[in-house]
Amino acid sequence: MKMGRILAAMLLGAALCAAEAEYKVQARFSIPGADGWDYITVDSGARRLYVSHGVRVNVLDADTGAAIGTIEETPGVHGTAIAPEQKHGFTSNGKEDKVTMFDLSTLAVIRKIDVGKGPDGIYFDAGSGRVFTNNHRSHDITAIDAASGNVVGTVPVEGDGEGAVMGKDGLIYVALEDKNEIAVFNPKTLEVKRRMPLDGVEAPTGLAIDARSNRLFVGGHNKTMLVMDADTGKKIASFPTGSGTDAAGFDEKTRRIFFSNGEGNLTVIQEKSADEYVPLEPVPTQASAKTMALDNKTGKIFLPAATIVTTPAADRAQKPKRTITDGTFCVLVVGQ
């Protein structure tokens, strides 16, 4: 019986290794320009990618990489939220404390909306029909009606929200980068229901969820990810990640968790059950590929990246200068 268990474990390990080895960079979608970037959003139904790019959002075909259009005049844009039923999209413009509302079919700008200070992450909740912006300088979250574009309230999270996910309980879970905790709020009442401190994860950014097992997956700047019970905040497991983690995803079909790391790889972890996880070998990507979007339809992962040249400052007290090499900005496509 013991030999049988050993053989089964060896076979499982071999199968997992073979499966993870199939992930690779399959394509690179080039995007002109040398501006910075942050989040990338995939609209799996419409087959579109929305790539934040300094003062605009580049919109690409998710299957071919062909340019579809741009959403201009979005200074300091961080991300894009898609509200399919309302046929509207929204961008978080960090440098002007506004959100751009646009038409999904034409990409035409409808209006600009005043929100909190320093809007960063942005996301849509279908249950409430609202879009939310994580505002870093005002340490709160603005709620916007996705149909009208009107601001309907503010969530007083008292922290800088990064990754956000919708739980099976209808609540929204947000990683607070400056608090080392998860804040949980009701998207309809805008009430903060509870706060869950993180055991071993510092400056949390990437956040994903498995609604079926009710498990949260959160990664931060200290090269560590945590599996936790979404109801109680109890620590289930913890694994190392790469450095520069800034986003996460969970593939419901393969039961795999992904963290994108700016050092140039994807952390991959296999969920075997709600309380059992197996780390797989990281998938090489490219230095600077710190954010990602998982396509629920194809299982592919999209990661913006570019070649960055770092030049030391003449004054050592100042930060080094980081310059994006023109012609190198692209979206990596990782798949099996």
GROMACS .gro file of C-alpha atoms in nm:
model
  336
    1MET     CA    1   0.000   0.000   0.000
    2LYS     CA    2   0.284   0.239   0.087
    3MET     CA    3   0.459   0.169  -0.244
    4GLY     CA    4   0.130   0.237  -0.422
    5ARG     CA    5   0.096   0.578  -0.256
    6ILE     CA    6   0.455   0.666  -0.347
    7LEU     CA    7   0.399   0.568  -0.709
    8ALA     CA    8   0.076   0.769  -0.722
    9ALA     CA    9   0.254   1.074  -0.583
   10MET     CA   10   0.535   1.036  -0.838
   11LEU     CA   11   0.288   1.010  -1.123
   12LEU     CA   12   0.098   1.315  -1.000
   13GLY     CA   13   0.418   1.514  -0.971
   14ALA     CA   14   0.524   1.415  -1.320
   15ALA     CA   15   0.184   1.510  -1.459
   16LEU     CA   16   0.192   1.850  -1.290
   17CYS     CA   17   0.543   1.921  -1.416
   18ALA     CA   18   0.444   1.823  -1.768
   19ALA     CA   19   0.136   2.045  -1.749
   20GLU     CA   20   0.324   2.351  -1.626
   21ALA     CA   21   0.594   2.304  -1.888
   22GLU     CA   22   0.334   2.360  -2.158
   23TYR     CA   23   0.296   2.727  -2.059
   24LYS     CA   24   0.508   2.958  -2.270
   25VAL     CA   25   0.506   3.296  -2.441
   26GLN     CA   26   0.318   3.223  -2.763
   27ALA     CA   27   0.303   3.572  -2.912
   28ARG     CA   28   0.389   3.938  -2.863
   29PHE     CA   29   0.144   4.209  -2.963
   30SER     CA   30   0.346   4.525  -3.040
   31ILE     CA   31   0.211   4.866  -2.941
   32PRO     CA   32   0.376   5.190  -3.063
   33GLY     CA   33   0.501   5.446  -2.813
   34ALA     CA   34   0.727   5.464  -2.511
   35ASP     CA   35   0.484   5.568  -2.238
   36GLY     CA   36   0.445   5.385  -1.910
   37TRP     CA   37   0.167   5.142  -1.827
   38ASP     CA   38  -0.013   4.966  -1.543
   39TYR     CA   39  -0.316   4.736  -1.561
   40ILE     CA   40  -0.443   4.542  -1.860
   41THR     CA   41  -0.806   4.428  -1.895
   42VAL     CA   42  -0.946   4.154  -2.116
   43ASP     CA   43  -1.309   4.151  -2.229
   44SER     CA   44  -1.341   3.778  -2.295
   45GLY     CA   45  -1.685   3.805  -2.453
   46ALA     CA   46  -1.605   4.087  -2.695
   47ARG     CA   47  -1.248   3.958  -2.753
   48ARG     CA   48  -1.081   4.288  -2.672
   49LEU     CA   49  -0.779   4.394  -2.471
   50TYR     CA   50  -0.762   4.731  -2.298
   51VAL     CA   51  -0.400   4.830  -2.230
   52SER     CA   52  -0.325   5.135  -2.014
   53HIS     CA   53  -0.051   5.337  -2.180
   54GLY     CA   54   0.040   5.664  -2.013
   55VAL     CA   55  -0.211   5.914  -2.153
   56ARG     CA   56  -0.428   5.673  -2.351
   57VAL     CA   57  -0.570   5.323  -2.357
   58ASN     CA   58  -0.478   5.102  -2.653
   59VAL     CA   59  -0.756   4.865  -2.755
   60LEU     CA   60  -0.649   4.544  -2.931
   61ASP     CA   61  -0.810   4.232  -3.071
   62ALA     CA   62  -0.746   3.970  -2.801
   63ASP     CA   63  -0.691   3.692  -3.055
   64THR     CA   64  -0.475   3.863  -3.317
   65GLY     CA   65  -0.330   4.169  -3.145
   66ALA     CA   66  -0.463   4.394  -3.422
   67ALA     CA   67  -0.520   4.754  -3.318
   68ILE     CA   68  -0.891   4.838  -3.281
   69GLY     CA   69  -0.859   5.194  -3.156
   70THR     CA   70  -0.757   5.416  -2.865
   71ILE     CA   71  -0.921   5.604  -2.582
   72GLU     CA   72  -0.731   5.931  -2.569
   73GLU     CA   73  -0.671   6.196  -2.304
   74THR     CA   74  -0.656   5.968  -2.002
   75PRO     CA   75  -0.356   6.119  -1.817
   76GLY     CA   76  -0.188   5.878  -1.580
   77VAL     CA   77  -0.434   5.602  -1.668
   78HIS     CA   78  -0.406   5.293  -1.449
   79GLY     CA   79  -0.680   5.059  -1.566
   80THR     CA   80  -1.008   4.995  -1.745
   81ALA     CA   81  -1.338   4.851  -1.622
   82ILE     CA   82  -1.595   4.699  -1.857
   83ALA     CA   83  -1.972   4.703  -1.793
   84PRO     CA   84  -2.108   4.481  -2.075
   85GLU     CA   85  -2.480   4.509  -2.003
   86GLN     CA   86  -2.462   4.888  -1.974
   87LYS     CA   87  -2.240   4.898  -2.287
   88HIS     CA   88  -2.000   5.133  -2.114
   89GLY     CA   89  -1.630   5.129  -2.028
   90PHE     CA   90  -1.444   5.333  -1.767
   91THR     CA   91  -1.078   5.431  -1.723
   92SER     CA   92  -0.908   5.550  -1.403
   93ASN     CA   93  -0.704   5.863  -1.482
   94GLY     CA   94  -0.465   5.897  -1.189
   95LYS     CA   95  -0.316   6.234  -1.280
   96GLU     CA   96  -0.644   6.422  -1.310
   97ASP     CA   97  -0.856   6.252  -1.041
   98LYS     CA   98  -1.116   6.159  -1.299
   99VAL     CA   99  -1.272   5.858  -1.468
  100THR     CA  100  -1.336   5.856  -1.842
  101MET     CA  101  -1.668   5.693  -1.939
  102PHE     CA  102  -1.678   5.565  -2.299
  103ASP     CA  103  -1.899   5.374  -2.540
  104LEU     CA  104  -1.790   5.012  -2.575
  105SER     CA  105  -1.888   4.980  -2.941
  106THR     CA  106  -1.734   5.302  -3.074
  107LEU     CA  107  -1.479   5.384  -2.798
  108ALA     CA  108  -1.615   5.740  -2.808
  109VAL     CA  109  -1.582   5.935  -2.483
  110ILE     CA  110  -1.920   6.001  -2.318
  111ARG     CA  111  -1.810   6.206  -2.019
  112LYS     CA  112  -1.546   6.254  -1.753
  113ILE     CA  113  -1.638   6.189  -1.390
  114ASP     CA  114  -1.479   6.347  -1.082
  115VAL     CA  115  -1.377   6.083  -0.827
  116GLY     CA  116  -1.143   6.062  -0.528
  117LYS     CA  117  -0.779   6.163  -0.541
  118GLY     CA  118  -0.539   5.937  -0.728
  119PRO     CA  119  -0.773   5.676  -0.883
  120ASP     CA  120  -0.576   5.358  -0.945
  121GLY     CA  121  -0.740   5.015  -0.972
  122ILE     CA  122  -1.088   5.014  -1.129
  123TYR     CA  123  -1.343   4.732  -1.157
  124PHE     CA  124  -1.709   4.655  -1.230
  125ASP     CA  125  -1.952   4.465  -1.009
  126ALA     CA  126  -2.243   4.316  -1.204
  127GLY     CA  127  -2.454   4.255  -0.894
  128SER     CA  128  -2.479   4.623  -0.805
  129GLY     CA  129  -2.430   4.759  -1.157
  130ARG     CA  130  -2.153   4.981  -1.026
  131VAL     CA  131  -1.795   5.066  -1.111
  132PHE     CA  132  -1.545   5.125  -0.830
  133THR     CA  133  -1.215   5.316  -0.826
  134ASN     CA  134  -0.946   5.261  -0.563
  135ASN     CA  135  -0.826   5.611  -0.480
  136HIS     CA  136  -0.473   5.617  -0.340
  137ARG     CA  137  -0.432   5.977  -0.234
  138SER     CA  138  -0.771   6.005  -0.064
  139HIS     CA  139  -0.753   5.645   0.071
  140ASP     CA  140  -1.109   5.560  -0.027
  141ILE     CA  141  -1.315   5.402  -0.307
  142THR     CA  142  -1.557   5.589  -0.535
  143ALA     CA  143  -1.875   5.412  -0.650
  144ILE     CA  144  -2.019   5.501  -0.993
  145ASP     CA  145  -2.347   5.392  -1.148
  146ALA     CA  146  -2.238   5.214  -1.467
  147ALA     CA  147  -2.552   5.313  -1.660
  148SER     CA  148  -2.559   5.687  -1.590
  149GLY     CA  149  -2.201   5.757  -1.490
  150ASN     CA  150  -2.318   5.933  -1.175
  151VAL     CA  151  -2.119   5.901  -0.854
  152VAL     CA  152  -2.338   5.729  -0.595
  153GLY     CA  153  -2.112   5.726  -0.291
  154THR     CA  154  -1.777   5.654  -0.130
  155VAL     CA  155  -1.641   5.353   0.057
  156PRO     CA  156  -1.425   5.465   0.354
  157VAL     CA  157  -1.163   5.188   0.339
  158GLU     CA  158  -0.895   5.421   0.481
  159GLY     CA  159  -0.625   5.264   0.267
  160ASP     CA  160  -0.478   5.228  -0.082
  161GLY     CA  161  -0.671   4.961  -0.267
  162GLU     CA  162  -0.497   4.742  -0.525
  163GLY     CA  163  -0.638   4.408  -0.647
  164ALA     CA  164  -1.012   4.354  -0.596
  165VAL     CA  165  -1.241   4.051  -0.643
  166MET     CA  166  -1.609   3.971  -0.599
  167GLY     CA  167  -1.690   3.699  -0.344
  168LYS     CA  168  -1.966   3.442  -0.360
  169ASP     CA  169  -2.130   3.629  -0.071
  170GLY     CA  170  -2.185   3.932  -0.296
  171LEU     CA  171  -1.920   4.135  -0.115
  172ILE     CA  172  -1.608   4.291  -0.268
  173TYR     CA  173  -1.263   4.207  -0.130
  174VAL     CA  174  -0.986   4.464  -0.177
  175ALA     CA  175  -0.616   4.432  -0.098
  176LEU     CA  176  -0.498   4.743   0.090
  177GLU     CA  177  -0.135   4.791  -0.008
  178ASP     CA  178  -0.047   5.030   0.273
  179LYS     CA  179  -0.235   4.842   0.547
  180ASN     CA  180  -0.132   4.479   0.485
  181GLU     CA  181  -0.493   4.372   0.502
  182ILE     CA  182  -0.801   4.282   0.300
  183ALA     CA  183  -1.099   4.515   0.335
  184VAL     CA  184  -1.442   4.366   0.263
  185PHE     CA  185  -1.732   4.593   0.167
  186ASN     CA  186  -2.091   4.572   0.048
  187PRO     CA  187  -2.113   4.718  -0.307
  188LYS     CA  188  -2.477   4.821  -0.256
  189THR     CA  189  -2.465   4.982   0.088
  190LEU     CA  190  -2.095   5.083   0.058
  191GLU     CA  191  -2.043   4.967   0.416
  192VAL     CA  192  -1.708   4.813   0.518
  193LYS     CA  193  -1.810   4.481   0.672
  194ARG     CA  194  -1.477   4.355   0.804
  195ARG     CA  195  -1.100   4.376   0.775
  196MET     CA  196  -0.871   4.076   0.756
  197PRO     CA  197  -0.501   4.119   0.843
  198LEU     CA  198  -0.253   3.930   0.627
  199ASP     CA  199  -0.020   3.677   0.784
  200GLY     CA  200   0.318   3.706   0.609
  201VAL     CA  201   0.225   3.917   0.305
  202GLU     CA  202   0.349   4.275   0.295
  203ALA     CA  203   0.224   4.551   0.063
  204PRO     CA  204  -0.044   4.330  -0.097
  205THR     CA  205  -0.119   4.397  -0.464
  206GLY     CA  206  -0.228   4.090  -0.661
  207LEU     CA  207  -0.558   3.933  -0.554
  208ALA     CA  208  -0.763   3.646  -0.699
  209ILE     CA  209  -1.044   3.423  -0.573
  210ASP     CA  210  -1.184   3.076  -0.615
  211ALA     CA  211  -1.551   3.130  -0.539
  212ARG     CA  212  -1.619   2.754  -0.534
  213SER     CA  213  -1.375   2.678  -0.254
  214ASN     CA  214  -1.413   3.028  -0.104
  215ARG     CA  215  -1.038   3.085  -0.106
  216LEU     CA  216  -0.854   3.412  -0.157
  217PHE     CA  217  -0.508   3.425  -0.314
  218VAL     CA  218  -0.307   3.738  -0.234
  219GLY     CA  219   0.052   3.830  -0.319
  220GLY     CA  220   0.266   4.126  -0.219
  221HIS     CA  221   0.600   4.300  -0.244
  222ASN     CA  222   0.782   4.066  -0.006
  223LYS     CA  223   0.783   3.780  -0.262
  224THR     CA  224   0.516   3.582  -0.079
  225MET     CA  225   0.160   3.472  -0.160
  226LEU     CA  226  -0.105   3.360   0.085
  227VAL     CA  227  -0.405   3.130   0.053
  228MET     CA  228  -0.675   3.230   0.299
  229ASP     CA  229  -1.034   3.150   0.388
  230ALA     CA  230  -1.250   3.431   0.250
  231ASP     CA  231  -1.495   3.411   0.541
  232THR     CA  232  -1.262   3.393   0.837
  233GLY     CA  233  -0.930   3.522   0.705
  234LYS     CA  234  -0.763   3.203   0.828
  235LYS     CA  235  -0.429   3.122   0.667
  236ILE     CA  236  -0.446   2.800   0.465
  237ALA     CA  237  -0.107   2.796   0.287
  238SER     CA  238   0.176   3.022   0.177
  239PHE     CA  239   0.432   3.003  -0.106
  240PRO     CA  240   0.714   3.218  -0.244
  241THR     CA  241   0.663   3.426  -0.559
  242GLY     CA  242   0.893   3.633  -0.774
  243SER     CA  243   0.972   3.998  -0.699
  244GLY     CA  244   0.766   4.287  -0.830
  245THR     CA  245   0.432   4.109  -0.798
  246ASP     CA  246   0.147   4.336  -0.907
  247ALA     CA  247  -0.145   4.121  -1.026
  248ALA     CA  248  -0.302   3.777  -0.994
  249GLY     CA  249  -0.552   3.547  -1.161
  250PHE     CA  250  -0.733   3.218  -1.107
  251ASP     CA  251  -0.826   2.979  -1.387
  252GLU     CA  252  -1.146   2.797  -1.291
  253LYS     CA  253  -1.093   2.528  -1.557
  254THR     CA  254  -0.741   2.422  -1.461
  255ARG     CA  255  -0.770   2.523  -1.092
  256ARG     CA  256  -0.443   2.715  -1.122
  257ILE     CA  257  -0.340   3.040  -0.952
  258PHE     CA  258  -0.110   3.289  -1.127
  259PHE     CA  259   0.094   3.584  -1.002
  260SER     CA  260   0.273   3.812  -1.248
  261ASN     CA  261   0.616   3.921  -1.128
  262GLY     CA  262   0.813   4.216  -1.261
  263GLU     CA  263   1.137   4.022  -1.236
  264GLY     CA  264   1.020   3.832  -1.545
  265ASN     CA  265   0.815   3.526  -1.458
  266LEU     CA  266   0.472   3.394  -1.364
  267THR     CA  267   0.425   3.211  -1.035
  268VAL     CA  268   0.194   2.912  -1.090
  269ILE     CA  269   0.025   2.717  -0.811
  270GLN     CA  270  -0.205   2.418  -0.855
  271GLU     CA  271  -0.514   2.398  -0.636
  272LYS     CA  272  -0.580   2.030  -0.560
  273SER     CA  273  -0.852   2.099  -0.304
  274ALA     CA  274  -0.966   2.386  -0.085
  275ASP     CA  275  -0.686   2.312   0.160
  276GLU     CA  276  -0.415   2.154  -0.058
  277TYR     CA  277  -0.190   2.337  -0.306
  278VAL     CA  278   0.118   2.245  -0.510
  279PRO     CA  279   0.362   2.506  -0.649
  280LEU     CA  280   0.469   2.450  -1.011
  281GLU     CA  281   0.776   2.581  -1.188
  282PRO     CA  282   0.753   2.952  -1.275
  283VAL     CA  283   0.687   3.042  -1.639
  284PRO     CA  284   0.950   3.275  -1.792
  285THR     CA  285   0.799   3.598  -1.927
  286GLN     CA  286   0.999   3.922  -1.949
  287ALA     CA  287   1.145   4.168  -1.702
  288SER     CA  288   0.887   4.444  -1.633
  289ALA     CA  289   0.585   4.214  -1.698
  290LYS     CA  290   0.435   4.284  -1.356
  291THR     CA  291   0.064   4.305  -1.439
  292MET     CA  292  -0.161   4.052  -1.610
  293ALA     CA  293  -0.511   3.966  -1.724
  294LEU     CA  294  -0.645   3.611  -1.748
  295ASP     CA  295  -0.880   3.531  -2.036
  296ASN     CA  296  -1.150   3.308  -1.890
  297LYS     CA  297  -1.249   3.186  -2.235
  298THR     CA  298  -0.911   3.066  -2.366
  299GLY     CA  299  -0.706   3.035  -2.046
  300LYS     CA  300  -0.440   3.261  -2.196
  301ILE     CA  301  -0.264   3.527  -1.991
  302PHE     CA  302  -0.181   3.874  -2.122
  303LEU     CA  303   0.109   4.074  -1.974
  304PRO     CA  304   0.227   4.423  -2.081
  305ALA     CA  305   0.606   4.460  -2.094
  306ALA     CA  306   0.887   4.665  -2.246
  307THR     CA  307   1.263   4.699  -2.241
  308ILE     CA  308   1.356   4.948  -1.968
  309VAL     CA  309   1.697   5.112  -1.934
  310THR     CA  310   1.793   5.226  -1.583
  311THR     CA  311   2.038   5.515  -1.554
  312PRO     CA  312   2.182   5.602  -1.209
  313ALA     CA  313   2.114   5.959  -1.092
  314ALA     CA  314   2.408   6.195  -1.056
  315ASP     CA  315   2.288   6.263  -0.702
  316ARG     CA  316   2.279   5.934  -0.511
  317ALA     CA  317   1.998   6.067  -0.296
  318GLN     CA  318   1.772   6.068  -0.602
  319LYS     CA  319   1.609   5.771  -0.771
  320PRO     CA  320   1.765   5.635  -1.091
  321LYS     CA  321   1.604   5.730  -1.421
  322ARG     CA  322   1.403   5.458  -1.594
  323THR     CA  323   1.356   5.496  -1.969
  324ILE     CA  324   1.136   5.278  -2.188
  325THR     CA  325   1.309   5.189  -2.512
  326ASP     CA  326   1.099   5.308  -2.803
  327GLY     CA  327   0.946   5.028  -3.009
  328THR     CA  328   0.967   4.763  -2.736
  329PHE     CA  329   0.629   4.802  -2.564
  330CYS     CA  330   0.412   4.498  -2.622
  331VAL     CA  331   0.164   4.255  -2.470
  332LEU     CA  332   0.300   3.905  -2.406
  333VAL     CA  333   0.055   3.621  -2.466
  334VAL     CA  334   0.119   3.319  -2.243
  335GLY     CA  335  -0.069   2.998  -2.309
  336GLN     CA  336  -0.050   2.622  -2.342
   0.00000   0.00000   0.00000
